[in-house]
CSV table of C-alpha atoms in Angstrom, one decimal:
chain,number,residue,atom,x,y,z
X,1,MET,CA,-88.3,-11.0,-9.0
X,2,ALA,CA,-86.3,-14.2,-8.8
X,3,SER,CA,-83.0,-14.3,-10.4
X,4,HIS,CA,-82.7,-16.4,-13.6
X,5,ARG,CA,-78.9,-16.6,-13.5
X,6,LYS,CA,-77.7,-20.2,-13.9
X,7,TRP,CA,-75.6,-21.5,-11.1
X,8,SER,CA,-72.1,-22.6,-12.2
X,9,PRO,CA,-69.9,-24.7,-10.1
X,10,THR,CA,-66.7,-23.2,-8.5
X,11,GLY,CA,-63.6,-24.2,-10.3
X,12,THR,CA,-62.8,-25.0,-13.9
X,13,ARG,CA,-62.6,-28.1,-16.0
X,14,ILE,CA,-59.4,-29.6,-17.3
X,15,ALA,CA,-59.7,-32.7,-19.5
X,16,GLY,CA,-63.3,-33.2,-18.3
X,17,ILE,CA,-62.3,-33.0,-14.6
X,18,ARG,CA,-63.6,-30.2,-12.5
X,19,THR,CA,-60.8,-28.7,-10.3
X,20,PRO,CA,-61.2,-26.7,-7.2
X,21,ALA,CA,-60.4,-23.0,-7.1
X,22,LEU,CA,-57.2,-23.5,-5.1
X,23,ALA,CA,-55.8,-25.9,-7.6
X,24,THR,CA,-56.7,-23.4,-10.4
X,25,ALA,CA,-54.8,-20.7,-8.6
X,26,ALA,CA,-51.8,-22.9,-8.1
X,27,LEU,CA,-51.8,-23.8,-11.8
X,28,THR,CA,-52.0,-20.2,-12.7
X,29,SER,CA,-49.1,-19.3,-10.5
X,30,VAL,CA,-47.0,-22.1,-12.1
X,31,ALA,CA,-47.9,-20.8,-15.5
X,32,LEU,CA,-46.9,-17.2,-14.5
X,33,LEU,CA,-43.6,-18.4,-13.0
X,34,SER,CA,-42.9,-20.3,-16.1
X,35,GLN,CA,-43.5,-17.3,-18.3
X,36,THR,CA,-41.3,-15.1,-16.0
X,37,ALA,CA,-38.5,-17.7,-16.2
X,38,ASN,CA,-38.7,-17.7,-19.9
X,39,ALA,CA,-38.9,-13.9,-20.2
X,40,ALA,CA,-36.1,-12.9,-17.7
X,41,PRO,CA,-32.5,-13.9,-18.1
X,42,SER,CA,-31.0,-16.4,-15.7
X,43,ALA,CA,-28.9,-15.3,-12.8
X,44,ASP,CA,-26.2,-17.5,-14.3
X,45,SER,CA,-26.5,-16.1,-17.8
X,46,LYS,CA,-23.1,-15.4,-19.4
X,47,PRO,CA,-21.9,-11.8,-19.7
X,48,SER,CA,-21.4,-10.3,-23.1
X,49,ILE,CA,-18.0,-10.1,-24.6
X,50,GLU,CA,-18.1,-6.3,-24.1
X,51,GLU,CA,-18.9,-6.8,-20.4
X,52,VAL,CA,-16.1,-9.3,-20.0
X,53,GLU,CA,-13.7,-6.9,-21.7
X,54,LYS,CA,-14.6,-4.0,-19.4
X,55,LYS,CA,-14.5,-6.2,-16.3
X,56,VAL,CA,-11.0,-7.5,-17.2
X,57,ASP,CA,-9.8,-4.0,-17.9
X,58,ASP,CA,-11.2,-2.9,-14.5
X,59,LEU,CA,-9.5,-5.8,-12.8
X,60,TYR,CA,-6.1,-5.1,-14.4
X,61,HIS,CA,-6.5,-1.4,-13.4
X,62,GLN,CA,-7.3,-2.5,-9.8
X,63,ALA,CA,-4.4,-4.8,-9.8
X,64,GLU,CA,-2.1,-2.0,-10.9
X,65,ALA,CA,-3.4,0.2,-8.1
X,66,ALA,CA,-2.8,-2.6,-5.7
X,67,THR,CA,0.7,-3.1,-7.1
X,68,GLU,CA,1.6,0.5,-6.4
X,69,LYS,CA,0.3,0.1,-2.9
X,70,TYR,CA,2.4,-3.0,-2.6
X,71,ASN,CA,5.4,-1.1,-3.9
X,72,ALA,CA,4.9,1.7,-1.5
X,73,THR,CA,4.5,-0.7,1.5
X,74,ARG,CA,7.6,-2.7,0.4
X,75,GLU,CA,9.6,0.5,0.2
X,76,LYS,CA,8.4,1.5,3.7
X,77,THR,CA,9.2,-2.0,5.0
X,78,ALA,CA,12.8,-1.8,3.7
X,79,GLN,CA,13.3,1.6,5.3
X,80,GLN,CA,11.9,0.4,8.6
X,81,ARG,CA,14.1,-2.8,8.5
X,82,LYS,CA,17.2,-0.6,8.0
X,83,ARG,CA,16.2,1.5,11.0
X,84,VAL,CA,15.6,-1.6,13.2
X,85,ASP,CA,18.9,-3.0,12.2
X,86,SER,CA,20.6,0.3,13.0
X,87,LEU,CA,18.9,0.5,16.4
X,88,LEU,CA,19.8,-3.0,17.3
X,89,ASP,CA,23.4,-2.4,16.4
X,90,ASP,CA,23.4,0.7,18.5
X,91,VAL,CA,21.8,-1.2,21.4
X,92,ALA,CA,24.5,-3.9,21.1
X,93,GLN,CA,27.3,-1.3,21.2
X,94,ARG,CA,25.8,0.6,24.1
X,95,THR,CA,25.2,-2.7,26.0
X,96,GLU,CA,28.9,-3.5,25.6
X,97,LYS,CA,29.9,-0.1,26.9
X,98,LEU,CA,27.4,-0.5,29.8
X,99,ASN,CA,29.0,-3.8,30.6
X,100,THR,CA,32.4,-2.2,30.6
X,101,ALA,CA,31.2,0.5,33.0
X,102,ARG,CA,29.6,-2.1,35.2
X,103,ASP,CA,32.8,-4.1,35.3
X,104,GLU,CA,34.8,-1.0,36.3
X,105,LEU,CA,32.3,-0.2,39.1
X,106,GLY,CA,32.5,-3.8,40.2
X,107,SER,CA,36.2,-3.6,40.6
X,108,PHE,CA,35.7,-0.5,42.7
X,109,ALA,CA,33.2,-2.3,44.8
X,110,ALA,CA,35.7,-5.2,45.3
X,111,ALA,CA,38.4,-2.7,46.3
X,112,GLN,CA,36.1,-1.0,48.8
X,113,TYR,CA,35.2,-4.3,50.3
X,114,ARG,CA,38.9,-5.3,50.7
X,115,THR,CA,39.6,-1.9,52.4
X,116,GLY,CA,36.5,-2.0,54.5
X,117,ALA,CA,34.8,0.9,52.7
X,118,SER,CA,31.1,0.9,51.9
X,119,ALA,CA,31.1,-1.8,49.2
X,120,PRO,CA,27.4,-2.5,49.5
X,121,ASP,CA,26.5,1.0,48.2
X,122,THR,CA,28.4,0.6,45.0
X,123,ALA,CA,27.1,-3.0,44.5
X,124,THR,CA,23.5,-1.9,45.1
X,125,LEU,CA,24.0,0.9,42.5
X,126,LEU,CA,24.8,-1.8,39.9
X,127,LEU,CA,21.5,-3.5,40.7
X,128,ALA,CA,19.3,-0.4,41.1
X,129,ASP,CA,16.3,0.1,38.7
X,130,ASN,CA,17.2,3.7,38.4
X,131,PRO,CA,20.9,4.3,39.2
X,132,GLN,CA,20.5,8.1,39.0
X,133,ASP,CA,17.8,8.1,41.8
X,134,TYR,CA,19.9,5.8,43.9
X,135,PHE,CA,23.0,7.9,43.3
X,136,ASP,CA,21.1,11.1,44.3
X,137,GLN,CA,19.6,9.5,47.5
X,138,THR,CA,22.9,8.2,49.0
X,139,GLN,CA,26.1,9.7,50.2
X,140,LEU,CA,28.1,7.5,47.7
X,141,MET,CA,29.6,10.5,45.9
X,142,SER,CA,31.5,11.7,49.0
X,143,ARG,CA,33.2,8.3,49.3
X,144,LEU,CA,34.4,8.0,45.7
X,145,THR,CA,37.6,9.2,44.1
X,146,SER,CA,37.6,11.4,41.1
X,147,ARG,CA,38.2,8.3,38.8
X,148,GLN,CA,35.4,6.5,40.5
X,149,LYS,CA,33.1,9.4,40.0
X,150,VAL,CA,33.8,9.4,36.3
X,151,ALA,CA,33.0,5.7,36.2
X,152,VAL,CA,29.7,6.2,38.0
X,153,ASP,CA,28.7,9.0,35.7
X,154,ASP,CA,29.6,6.9,32.6
X,155,TYR,CA,27.6,4.0,33.9
X,156,ILE,CA,24.5,6.1,34.6
X,157,THR,CA,24.7,7.8,31.2
X,158,GLU,CA,25.1,4.6,29.3
X,159,GLN,CA,22.3,2.8,31.2
X,160,ALA,CA,19.9,5.7,30.4
X,161,ALA,CA,20.9,5.8,26.8
X,162,THR,CA,20.8,2.0,26.4
X,163,THR,CA,17.3,1.9,28.0
X,164,LYS,CA,16.1,4.6,25.6
X,165,LYS,CA,17.5,2.8,22.5
X,166,ARG,CA,16.0,-0.5,23.6
X,167,ALA,CA,12.6,1.1,23.8
X,168,GLU,CA,13.1,2.7,20.3
X,169,ALA,CA,14.2,-0.7,18.9
X,170,SER,CA,11.2,-2.4,20.4
X,171,GLN,CA,8.8,0.2,19.0
X,172,SER,CA,10.4,0.0,15.6
X,173,LEU,CA,10.1,-3.8,15.6
X,174,GLN,CA,6.4,-3.4,16.3
X,175,THR,CA,6.0,-0.9,13.5
X,176,LEU,CA,7.9,-3.2,11.1
X,177,THR,CA,5.6,-6.1,12.0
X,178,THR,CA,2.5,-4.1,11.3
X,179,THR,CA,4.0,-2.9,7.9
X,180,GLN,CA,4.9,-6.5,7.0
X,181,SER,CA,1.3,-7.5,7.6
X,182,ALA,CA,0.1,-4.7,5.3
X,183,LEU,CA,2.6,-5.9,2.7
X,184,ARG,CA,1.2,-9.4,2.8
X,185,THR,CA,-2.3,-7.9,2.5
X,186,SER,CA,-1.4,-5.8,-0.6
X,187,LYS,CA,0.3,-8.8,-2.2
X,188,ALA,CA,-2.8,-10.9,-1.7
X,189,ASP,CA,-5.0,-8.2,-3.1
X,190,VAL,CA,-3.0,-8.1,-6.3
X,191,GLN,CA,-3.0,-11.8,-6.7
X,192,ARG,CA,-6.8,-11.9,-6.1
X,193,LYS,CA,-7.5,-9.4,-8.8
X,194,LEU,CA,-5.2,-11.1,-11.3
X,195,ALA,CA,-6.7,-14.5,-10.6
X,196,GLU,CA,-10.2,-13.1,-11.1
X,197,ALA,CA,-9.2,-11.6,-14.5
X,198,ARG,CA,-7.5,-14.9,-15.6
X,199,ASP,CA,-10.6,-16.8,-14.6
X,200,LEU,CA,-12.9,-14.6,-16.7
X,201,LEU,CA,-10.6,-14.9,-19.7
X,202,SER,CA,-10.3,-18.7,-19.3
X,203,LYS,CA,-14.0,-19.1,-19.7
X,204,LEU,CA,-14.1,-17.5,-23.2
X,205,THR,CA,-14.6,-19.7,-26.2
X,206,ALA,CA,-12.4,-19.4,-29.3
X,207,ASP,CA,-15.0,-17.3,-31.0
X,208,GLU,CA,-15.3,-15.0,-28.0
X,209,LYS,CA,-11.6,-14.6,-27.8
X,210,ALA,CA,-11.5,-13.6,-31.4
X,211,ARG,CA,-14.2,-11.0,-30.8
X,212,LEU,CA,-12.3,-9.7,-27.8
X,213,ALA,CA,-9.2,-9.4,-30.0
X,214,ALA,CA,-11.3,-7.5,-32.6
X,215,ILE,CA,-12.5,-5.1,-29.9
X,216,GLU,CA,-8.9,-4.5,-28.7
X,217,LYS,CA,-7.8,-3.9,-32.3
X,218,LYS,CA,-10.4,-1.2,-32.8
X,219,LYS,CA,-9.3,0.5,-29.6
X,220,GLN,CA,-5.7,0.4,-30.7
X,221,GLU,CA,-6.5,1.8,-34.1
X,222,ALA,CA,-8.4,4.7,-32.5
X,223,ALA,CA,-5.5,5.3,-30.1
X,224,ASP,CA,-3.1,5.3,-33.0
X,225,ARG,CA,-5.2,7.9,-34.9
X,226,LYS,CA,-5.3,10.0,-31.8
X,227,ALA,CA,-1.5,9.8,-31.4
X,228,ALA,CA,-1.1,10.8,-35.1
X,229,GLU,CA,-3.3,13.8,-34.5
X,230,LEU,CA,-1.2,14.9,-31.5
X,231,ALA,CA,2.0,14.5,-33.6
X,232,GLN,CA,0.6,16.7,-36.3
X,233,GLN,CA,-0.5,19.4,-33.9
X,234,GLN,CA,3.0,19.4,-32.3
X,235,ALA,CA,4.7,19.5,-35.7
X,236,ALA,CA,2.6,22.4,-36.7
X,237,ALA,CA,3.3,24.2,-33.4
X,238,GLU,CA,7.1,23.5,-33.7
X,239,LYS,CA,7.1,24.8,-37.3
X,240,LYS,CA,5.3,28.0,-36.2
X,241,ALA,CA,7.8,28.5,-33.4
X,242,GLN,CA,10.8,28.0,-35.7
X,243,GLU,CA,9.4,30.5,-38.2
X,244,ALA,CA,8.8,33.0,-35.4
X,245,ALA,CA,12.4,32.5,-34.1
X,246,ALA,CA,13.8,32.9,-37.7
X,247,GLN,CA,11.8,36.1,-38.0
X,248,GLN,CA,13.1,37.4,-34.8
X,249,ARG,CA,16.7,36.7,-35.8
X,250,THR,CA,16.1,38.5,-39.1
X,251,THR,CA,14.7,41.5,-37.2
X,252,THR,CA,17.3,41.7,-34.5
X,253,GLY,CA,20.2,40.3,-36.4
X,254,THR,CA,21.2,38.0,-33.5
X,255,THR,CA,21.7,34.2,-33.3
X,256,ALA,CA,22.4,34.1,-29.5
X,257,THR,CA,21.3,30.9,-27.7
X,258,THR,CA,18.7,31.7,-25.1
X,259,GLY,CA,18.6,30.3,-21.6
X,260,SER,CA,15.5,28.4,-22.5
X,261,SER,CA,17.2,26.7,-25.4
X,262,ALA,CA,20.1,25.7,-23.2
X,263,THR,CA,17.7,24.2,-20.7
X,264,ASP,CA,15.9,22.3,-23.4
X,265,SER,CA,19.2,20.9,-24.7
X,266,SER,CA,20.2,19.7,-21.2
X,267,TYR,CA,16.8,18.0,-20.8
X,268,THR,CA,17.0,16.4,-24.2
X,269,ALA,CA,20.4,14.9,-23.5
X,270,LYS,CA,19.1,13.3,-20.3
X,271,ALA,CA,15.8,12.2,-21.9
X,272,ASP,CA,17.8,10.5,-24.7
X,273,LYS,CA,19.6,8.3,-22.2
X,274,ALA,CA,16.3,7.4,-20.4
X,275,LEU,CA,14.7,6.5,-23.8
X,276,ALA,CA,17.6,4.5,-25.0
X,277,PHE,CA,17.4,2.4,-21.8
X,278,ALA,CA,13.6,2.0,-22.1
X,279,ARG,CA,13.9,0.9,-25.8
X,280,ALA,CA,16.3,-1.8,-24.7
X,281,GLN,CA,13.7,-3.2,-22.3
X,282,VAL,CA,11.0,-3.7,-25.0
X,283,GLY,CA,9.9,-7.3,-25.0
X,284,LYS,CA,10.6,-8.0,-21.4
X,285,PRO,CA,7.6,-9.2,-19.3
X,286,TYR,CA,5.5,-7.1,-17.0
X,287,VAL,CA,5.8,-8.5,-13.5
X,288,TRP,CA,4.1,-6.6,-10.7
X,289,GLY,CA,6.6,-5.3,-8.1
X,290,ALA,CA,9.5,-5.8,-10.5
X,291,THR,CA,12.3,-3.3,-11.0
X,292,GLY,CA,14.5,-5.1,-13.5
X,293,PRO,CA,16.6,-6.2,-15.1
X,294,GLY,CA,14.6,-9.1,-16.4
X,295,SER,CA,11.1,-7.8,-15.8
X,296,TYR,CA,9.3,-4.6,-14.8
X,297,ASP,CA,6.1,-3.1,-13.6
X,298,CYS,CA,5.2,0.4,-14.9
X,299,SER,CA,6.8,2.6,-12.3
X,300,GLY,CA,9.8,0.2,-12.0
X,301,LEU,CA,10.5,0.7,-15.7
X,302,THR,CA,10.3,4.5,-15.5
X,303,GLN,CA,12.5,4.6,-12.4
X,304,ALA,CA,15.1,2.4,-14.0
X,305,ALA,CA,15.1,4.4,-17.2
X,306,TRP,CA,15.6,7.8,-15.7
X,307,LYS,CA,18.2,6.4,-13.3
X,308,THR,CA,20.5,5.9,-16.3
X,309,ALA,CA,20.2,9.6,-16.9
X,310,GLY,CA,21.3,10.4,-13.3
X,311,VAL,CA,17.8,11.2,-12.1
X,312,ASP,CA,16.6,9.3,-9.1
X,313,LEU,CA,12.8,8.9,-9.2
X,314,PRO,CA,10.8,7.5,-6.3
X,315,ARG,CA,9.5,3.9,-6.5
X,316,THR,CA,5.7,4.5,-6.9
X,317,THR,CA,3.6,6.4,-9.5
X,318,TRP,CA,2.1,8.3,-6.6
X,319,ASP,CA,5.5,9.8,-5.7
X,320,GLN,CA,6.9,10.0,-9.2
X,321,VAL,CA,4.0,12.3,-10.3
X,322,ASN,CA,5.3,14.9,-7.7
X,323,VAL,CA,8.9,15.0,-9.1
X,324,GLY,CA,9.7,17.6,-11.7
X,325,THR,CA,7.4,20.0,-13.5
X,326,THR,CA,3.9,19.3,-14.7
X,327,VAL,CA,3.3,20.4,-18.3
X,328,PRO,CA,0.2,20.5,-20.5
X,329,LEU,CA,-0.3,17.6,-22.9
X,330,SER,CA,0.1,19.9,-25.9
X,331,ASP,CA,3.7,20.6,-24.7
X,332,ILE,CA,4.7,17.0,-24.1
X,333,LYS,CA,8.3,16.1,-25.0
X,334,PRO,CA,10.2,12.8,-25.4
X,335,GLY,CA,11.3,11.6,-21.9
X,336,ASP,CA,8.3,13.1,-20.1
X,337,LEU,CA,6.3,10.8,-17.8
X,338,VAL,CA,2.6,10.3,-18.7
X,339,PHE,CA,0.4,9.3,-15.7
X,340,PHE,CA,-3.0,7.6,-16.1
X,341,TYR,CA,-6.3,7.3,-14.2
X,342,ASP,CA,-7.6,9.4,-11.4
X,343,ASP,CA,-5.8,7.2,-8.9
X,344,ILE,CA,-2.5,7.7,-10.8
X,345,SER,CA,-1.9,4.0,-10.9
X,346,HIS,CA,0.0,3.8,-14.2
X,347,VAL,CA,2.8,5.6,-15.9
X,348,GLY,CA,4.7,5.5,-19.3
X,349,LEU,CA,7.7,7.1,-20.8
X,350,TYR,CA,6.9,9.4,-23.8
X,351,VAL,CA,8.9,8.8,-26.9
X,352,GLY,CA,7.3,11.3,-29.3
X,353,ASN,CA,4.6,11.2,-32.0
X,354,GLY,CA,1.9,10.4,-29.4
X,355,MET,CA,3.6,7.2,-28.4
X,356,MET,CA,5.2,5.9,-25.2
X,357,ILE,CA,7.1,2.9,-23.9
X,358,HIS,CA,5.5,1.3,-20.9
X,359,ALA,CA,5.0,-2.0,-19.0
X,360,PRO,CA,1.2,-2.3,-19.6
X,361,LYS,CA,-0.2,-5.0,-17.4
X,362,PRO,CA,0.2,-8.6,-16.2
X,363,GLY,CA,0.5,-11.1,-19.1
X,364,ALA,CA,1.9,-8.4,-21.4
X,365,TYR,CA,5.4,-7.2,-22.3
X,366,VAL,CA,7.2,-3.8,-22.3
X,367,ARG,CA,6.1,-2.2,-25.5
X,368,GLU,CA,5.7,1.0,-27.4
X,369,GLU,CA,2.1,2.1,-27.6
X,370,SER,CA,-0.1,5.2,-28.1
X,371,ILE,CA,-0.6,7.3,-24.9
X,372,PHE,CA,-4.3,7.2,-25.9
X,373,TYR,CA,-4.5,3.4,-25.5
X,374,GLY,CA,-7.4,3.8,-23.1
X,375,GLY,CA,-8.7,7.0,-24.5
X,376,GLU,CA,-7.7,10.6,-23.7
X,377,SER,CA,-10.0,10.7,-20.6
X,378,ILE,CA,-7.7,8.4,-18.6
X,379,ILE,CA,-4.6,10.6,-19.0
X,380,HIS,CA,-4.1,12.2,-15.6
X,381,SER,CA,-1.0,14.4,-16.2
X,382,VAL,CA,2.3,14.8,-17.9
X,383,VAL,CA,5.5,15.5,-15.8
X,384,ARG,CA,8.9,16.5,-16.9
X,385,PRO,CA,11.2,14.9,-14.3
X,386,ALA,CA,14.5,16.8,-14.9
């Protein structure tokens, strides 16, 4: 049976014009692309204020970590420079002694020449690459007086020592050059992170800056509440300890000071000096790599503070965390060092009541702030340095 389906032309009609199938497919693709473009965010879409806030915090954290790396490298550079200077001074002194020994041997050679003795042997000794080998392979010793023998021995000894020191100085110079290159790399890394953070903040509108400030305020309020909770817990624990001590005194009838109390008293005296210094620095700017007196970074401040109490802390947070005794957060006392982040890139000086004095970040000033400023999760450890 013949089909009765009506034939229809390929394509569709747009405004009365029949279009080929290929054109229709193209138009369909354009329409789909247009819909996709409208539905999906642009690659250049602006991040939310929360994303900016997190990114800026991350960049400042990275900058602090890079700063500690810079501090460590600068410290290493200073030590290596001292070693190089010492070695060069030693080489200069030994060279002078070697020249004196050479002059003395030269006078012997001249005397031998005048008397017809074997002057060339002594003269060749002065020019030999390895005087000891030359000395061993000749009969020079049998023709020298006791004074001349001492001069030869001194010359050989000084030349060997000078050669060794020159090699050490050369190696130390190479090491210093490598470290200086690493120092420049660390410095550039810090500057790059800070520039990126500043660039993000500079693009915020006035309204966005206000919203960012509101976010920071909420974080600070939460941190302050957490600090107050810690202060209450410690006050309760202290009261309980005092009651227990009073009960023990009543029971035993003694008021003797324990060794532990004496130790606590000694630490408190030192901590008070460190805290007095830190309080005097409040308001001074954070400058990465700075150790005072006009500005500080975080570890520079804690190092300077404890130095006034007679305690020499290392330069970086990574080394400071290993000095003293680690204590639980619940047992934290004024003067203790509070370290932050898994990479231990920040430190503050605890003042009590859940608060610390620290040099926070670039663009900020030394200030008193809750140790929970970034949440309890970022607290790495607490160390009592003395």
